[in-house]
Amino acid sequence: MSGQKIGIVGSGLIGRAWAMLFASAGYRVQLYDILESQVTTALAELRKELQQLESKGRLRGELSAERQYALISGCIQLEQLVQDALHIQECVPEQLELKRSLYAQLDELLEPQTVVASSTSTFMPSLYTEPLKRRSQMLVAHPLNPPYFIPLVELVPAPWTNTEAVERTRTLMLALGQRPVVLKREIQGFATNRIQYAILNEVWRLVAAGIISVADADRVLSDGLGMRYALMGSLETAHLNAPGGVSDYFQRFGGEIAAVSATYGPTPNVCAESETLAEIARQCEQLVPLEALGQRRAARDEFLTRLSELKRQLP
Ligand code: NAI
């Protein structure tokens, strides 16, 4: 399928990342934005970024940075973007009304072979595709930032999404070297944020109860659970942690899991518990002052880059 055309709507942070991923696998990429200046800036930034990745030996794919860049072009007409597109990746800001109006426009222009995937982190696809003629060709393909170094993509169908559209998107993501997971049906928060919020809720409760500091609660993940989770998930971890595998694990530890789970208490109201939030912010800012956030993000991205390289060497 490489060589075919991919359309990207929205040339911000995530749109640019997708452009690099598709070009790395040899697809022709067209970037569309409502602002012409945004497209021009995006193309210039992409060229710089591809060259930097190449000079550090971190460029993905077989093609040189210049050849990958040559596969990417810009446009400011949606009509032009949809023409002959195999796949369109939507990356406009996270505003429901904006997504609704864009999808209504796309609905009038889409060709029958094109699948449209949204990068949305929060909106279930039924929220903005229900009334559309071509809704069976639409789904969510949610990446994690930075997508160039974090391979997960969550594929989330609406109740009317065609199974072929899901399967085609899954195959396309694999061709990019990403790791798609498929939800059988849509659910608020998809899988990633549901699991992430379960962790945030419990960390919040432990800090609010004065049981652990912010630094130590985060260390439980970064120096403990996260070390394993970078390689395998919670169920495989359980499978490996009992001589008879996962059934044995839940038989041995099920009672303890249920007993601890019964003590969690209600879901914290993180918007309203302002005292706890102030305390968490105070401790976080002691660890990383606001003016050092940029530096800390850069360190995280550098680490993620190396981790993704390491993971590629593992079976
Ligand atoms: P962004 O603000 O960096 O970029 C959005 C781009 O869309 C801008 O270039 C803007 O000019 C353009 N735009 C606005 N209205 C448009 C329209 N009607 N037609 C075409 N282009 C339009 O936003 P970002 O961060 O790239 O987010 C895009 C999507 O990706 C959102 O749905 C977001 O939830 C999702 N996402 C973001 C992540 C992140 O960490 N930033 C992670 C995973 C998903």
XYZ file of C-alpha atoms and ligand atoms in Angstrom:
359
model
C 0.000 0.000 0.000
C 3.053 2.251 0.405
C 3.066 4.984 -2.283
C -0.662 5.612 -1.801
C -2.012 8.926 -0.608
C -2.721 9.784 3.021
C -4.541 13.004 3.933
C -3.927 14.723 7.256
C -6.369 17.338 8.522
C -4.733 19.757 10.972
C -0.985 20.372 10.846
C -0.314 20.977 14.564
C 1.661 18.800 16.957
C -0.126 15.519 16.249
C -0.763 16.124 12.532
C 2.962 16.651 11.981
C 3.832 13.520 13.943
C 1.463 11.449 11.787
C 2.955 13.023 8.637
C 6.406 11.798 9.675
C 5.125 8.322 10.527
C 3.319 7.870 7.199
C 6.255 9.282 5.192
C 8.649 6.965 7.035
C 6.732 4.019 5.566
C 6.781 5.503 2.036
C 3.215 6.902 1.842
C 2.503 10.150 0.001
C 1.225 12.571 2.619
C -0.845 15.686 2.080
C -1.207 18.044 5.062
C -4.274 20.272 5.199
C -4.981 23.155 7.568
C -7.366 26.086 7.569
C -4.415 28.414 8.072
C -2.026 28.589 5.130
C 0.693 29.958 7.422
C 0.296 26.883 9.626
C 0.921 24.570 6.647
C 3.995 26.533 5.589
C 5.402 26.451 9.127
C 4.568 22.755 9.494
C 6.446 21.858 6.294
C 9.518 23.860 7.339
C 9.475 22.303 10.824
C 9.027 18.816 9.407
C 12.060 19.195 7.161
C 14.160 20.362 10.123
C 12.900 17.590 12.381
C 13.492 14.836 9.813
C 17.048 16.089 9.254
C 17.707 16.220 13.002
C 16.405 12.690 13.482
C 18.586 11.496 10.607
C 21.693 13.166 12.023
C 21.084 11.466 15.384
C 20.502 8.100 13.667
C 16.889 8.041 14.853
C 15.007 8.413 11.590
C 12.403 5.683 11.136
C 12.032 3.697 7.917
C 14.363 2.909 5.042
C 14.238 6.238 3.165
C 16.551 9.225 3.742
C 15.193 12.358 5.441
C 15.136 14.201 2.090
C 13.190 11.388 0.387
C 10.714 11.237 3.259
C 10.302 15.007 3.142
C 9.731 14.853 -0.621
C 6.692 12.625 0.061
C 5.000 15.365 2.135
C 3.086 18.254 0.591
C 0.674 20.867 1.895
C -2.782 22.020 0.790
C -5.493 24.398 1.974
C -8.482 22.915 0.155
C -10.372 20.035 1.686
C -11.611 19.029 -1.796
C -8.009 18.519 -2.867
C -7.115 16.613 0.293
C -9.818 13.960 -0.050
C -9.040 13.173 -3.706
C -7.719 9.600 -4.119
C -6.965 9.328 -0.397
C -6.592 5.843 1.040
C -6.826 7.141 4.597
C -7.445 10.507 6.238
C -6.096 11.158 9.723
C -7.990 13.969 11.445
C -5.946 16.061 13.899
C -7.934 19.254 14.558
C -8.204 20.721 18.086
C -10.215 18.831 20.698
C -13.523 20.710 20.352
C -16.656 18.700 19.689
C -18.422 21.353 17.584
C -15.330 21.799 15.434
C -15.093 18.037 14.859
C -18.829 17.876 14.038
C -18.628 20.620 11.433
C -15.454 19.195 9.873
C -16.928 15.670 9.626
C -20.104 17.090 8.040
C -17.902 18.737 5.383
C -15.870 15.554 4.883
C -19.093 13.554 4.539
C -19.978 15.471 1.378
C -16.548 14.988 -0.179
C -15.359 11.514 0.822
C -14.706 8.868 -1.797
C -15.976 5.349 -1.053
C -12.505 3.822 -0.528
C -11.318 6.351 2.068
C -11.258 5.609 5.799
C -11.253 8.607 8.143
C -9.635 8.161 11.558
C -9.712 10.772 14.298
C -6.761 11.345 16.636
C -9.176 12.479 19.356
C -8.181 11.593 22.915
C -11.651 12.044 24.402
C -14.569 11.961 21.964
C -16.278 8.650 21.168
C -16.759 8.474 17.389
C -20.575 8.260 17.659
C -20.567 11.804 19.109
C -19.652 13.389 15.795
C -20.437 10.802 13.078
C -24.016 9.651 13.827
C -25.966 11.628 11.186
C -23.423 11.138 8.388
C -23.850 9.194 5.126
C -20.309 7.855 5.194
C -20.221 7.100 8.926
C -19.328 3.437 8.326
C -15.924 4.649 7.020
C -15.121 6.592 10.210
C -13.435 5.572 13.482
C -10.938 6.770 16.080
C -7.188 6.075 15.835
C -5.882 7.631 19.047
C -2.083 7.954 19.403
C -0.080 8.776 22.510
C 2.267 11.728 22.500
C 4.964 11.627 21.107
C 3.626 9.149 18.501
C 7.012 8.899 16.762
C 8.395 7.160 19.875
C 5.310 5.658 21.550
C 3.893 2.978 19.270
C 0.425 2.479 20.799
C -2.622 3.476 18.728
C -6.132 2.797 20.076
C -8.638 1.949 17.347
C -12.195 2.672 18.436
C -15.177 2.001 16.167
C -18.587 3.665 16.421
C -21.519 1.203 16.474
C -21.856 1.684 12.682
C -18.177 1.525 11.719
C -17.513 -1.114 9.097
C -15.288 -3.969 10.352
C -13.296 -3.642 7.122
C -12.473 0.001 7.983
C -11.152 -1.099 11.381
C -9.119 -3.939 9.906
C -7.678 -1.727 7.161
C -6.618 0.884 9.717
C -5.081 -1.815 11.896
C -3.044 -3.115 8.939
C -2.014 0.430 8.019
C -0.805 1.144 11.577
C 1.228 -2.073 11.547
C 2.783 -0.998 8.231
C 3.964 2.184 9.983
C 5.561 0.152 12.777
C 2.905 1.299 15.283
C 1.175 -1.103 17.691
C -2.590 -0.846 17.266
C -5.064 -2.169 19.832
C -8.695 -2.609 18.822
C -11.631 -1.868 21.109
C -14.617 -4.009 20.134
C -16.960 -1.126 20.878
C -16.647 2.497 21.934
C -16.488 3.484 25.592
C -15.774 6.833 27.218
C -12.032 7.275 27.886
C -11.223 4.377 25.516
C -8.830 1.919 27.237
C -5.748 4.060 27.866
C -7.404 6.884 29.760
C -9.645 4.520 31.722
C -6.548 2.712 33.019
C -4.588 5.960 33.437
C -7.414 7.572 35.435
C -7.741 4.514 37.704
C -4.064 5.041 38.624
C -4.475 8.811 39.047
C -7.497 8.289 41.323
C -5.641 5.953 43.661
C -2.515 8.140 43.751
C -4.798 11.086 44.581
C -6.449 9.156 47.433
C -3.119 8.055 48.929
C -1.667 11.587 48.804
C -4.932 13.145 50.080
C -4.922 10.732 53.048
C -1.335 11.786 53.859
C -0.109 8.222 53.426
C 2.586 8.965 50.856
C 4.306 11.973 49.295
C 3.888 12.939 45.645
C 7.519 12.001 44.934
C 7.153 8.556 46.485
C 3.759 7.872 44.882
C 5.285 8.636 41.478
C 8.318 6.506 42.303
C 6.038 3.499 42.829
C 5.392 3.753 39.098
C 8.697 5.052 37.715
C 11.006 2.810 39.792
C 8.594 -0.066 40.365
C 5.542 -1.030 38.363
C 6.534 1.030 35.331
C 9.802 -0.897 34.922
C 7.764 -4.036 34.267
C 4.984 -2.302 32.384
C 7.451 -0.918 29.829
C 7.883 -4.535 28.751
C 4.587 -6.285 29.546
C 1.123 -5.496 30.835
C -0.541 -6.197 34.173
C -2.085 -9.515 33.122
C 1.090 -10.999 31.676
C 2.881 -9.760 34.808
C 0.357 -11.743 36.893
C 0.764 -14.738 34.573
C 4.522 -14.768 35.207
C 4.184 -14.212 38.947
C 2.684 -17.579 39.923
C 4.017 -21.064 39.155
C 0.747 -22.089 37.486
C 0.240 -18.881 35.512
C -2.576 -16.379 35.704
C -5.297 -18.749 37.042
C -2.965 -19.762 39.855
C -2.141 -16.056 40.480
C -5.781 -15.055 40.928
C -6.501 -18.130 43.059
C -3.566 -17.327 45.344
C -3.973 -13.556 45.509
C -7.653 -13.037 44.598
C -8.742 -12.758 48.234
C -6.110 -10.107 48.937
C -6.977 -8.225 45.736
C -10.648 -8.155 46.728
C -9.843 -7.119 50.331
C -7.589 -4.231 49.252
C -10.016 -3.181 46.519
C -12.813 -2.919 49.093
C -10.801 -0.187 50.883
C -10.402 2.184 47.930
C -13.338 4.391 48.849
C -15.238 6.710 46.528
C -13.806 8.166 43.333
C -12.186 11.485 44.257
C -13.757 14.617 42.835
C -10.514 16.044 41.476
C -12.129 19.308 40.331
C -13.625 20.107 43.733
C -10.949 18.906 46.172
C -8.983 22.130 45.968
C -6.919 21.577 49.130
C -5.575 18.263 47.875
C -4.907 19.759 44.455
C -2.987 22.667 46.040
C -0.887 20.200 48.052
C -0.184 18.024 44.998
C 0.757 21.132 42.982
C 3.031 22.382 45.796
C 4.913 19.090 45.947
C 5.073 18.667 42.141
C 6.461 22.193 41.754
C 9.090 21.466 44.373
C 10.191 18.495 42.303
C 9.945 20.275 38.933
C 9.506 24.076 39.090
C 7.175 25.435 36.407
C 10.069 27.162 34.632
C 11.847 23.776 34.330
C 8.904 21.935 32.714
C 10.323 22.351 29.183
C 13.657 20.881 30.219
C 12.003 17.979 32.019
C 9.763 17.260 28.987
C 12.869 17.206 26.767
C 14.525 14.741 29.179
C 11.400 12.548 29.113
C 11.300 12.555 25.308
C 15.004 11.692 25.106
C 14.393 8.799 27.501
C 11.338 7.621 25.538
C 13.403 7.701 22.361
C 16.030 5.433 23.877
C 13.405 3.193 25.428
C 11.643 2.762 22.086
C 14.986 1.807 20.508
C 15.605 -0.703 23.283
C 12.115 -2.151 22.925
C 12.652 -2.669 19.197
C 15.580 -4.990 20.086
C 13.397 -7.151 22.329
C 11.435 -10.090 21.006
P -2.838 21.535 17.754
O -3.562 22.693 18.335
O -1.347 21.441 17.928
O -3.120 21.473 16.175
C -4.390 21.604 15.618
C -4.274 22.094 14.184
O -5.568 22.053 13.579
C -3.787 23.555 14.063
O -2.753 23.592 13.099
C -5.020 24.316 13.565
O -4.702 25.423 12.709
C -5.739 23.220 12.788
N -7.169 23.440 12.589
C -8.067 24.058 13.373
N -9.301 24.002 12.817
C -9.178 23.315 11.652
C -10.090 22.930 10.635
N -11.374 23.210 10.701
N -9.608 22.272 9.571
C -8.279 21.974 9.494
N -7.380 22.304 10.423
C -7.819 22.962 11.501
O -3.567 20.225 18.321
P -2.925 18.777 18.580
O -2.301 18.737 19.920
O -2.135 18.384 17.392
O -4.254 17.872 18.705
C -4.961 17.422 17.565
C -5.810 16.209 17.949
O -4.965 15.170 18.433
C -6.837 16.484 19.052
O -8.009 15.780 18.768
C -6.167 15.913 20.285
O -7.076 15.459 21.265
C -5.439 14.718 19.689
N -4.300 14.255 20.497
C -3.419 15.162 21.033
C -2.364 14.726 21.812
C -1.397 15.696 22.412
O -0.629 15.296 23.286
N -1.373 16.953 21.975
C -2.147 13.276 22.066
C -3.101 12.400 21.393
C -4.140 12.903 20.657
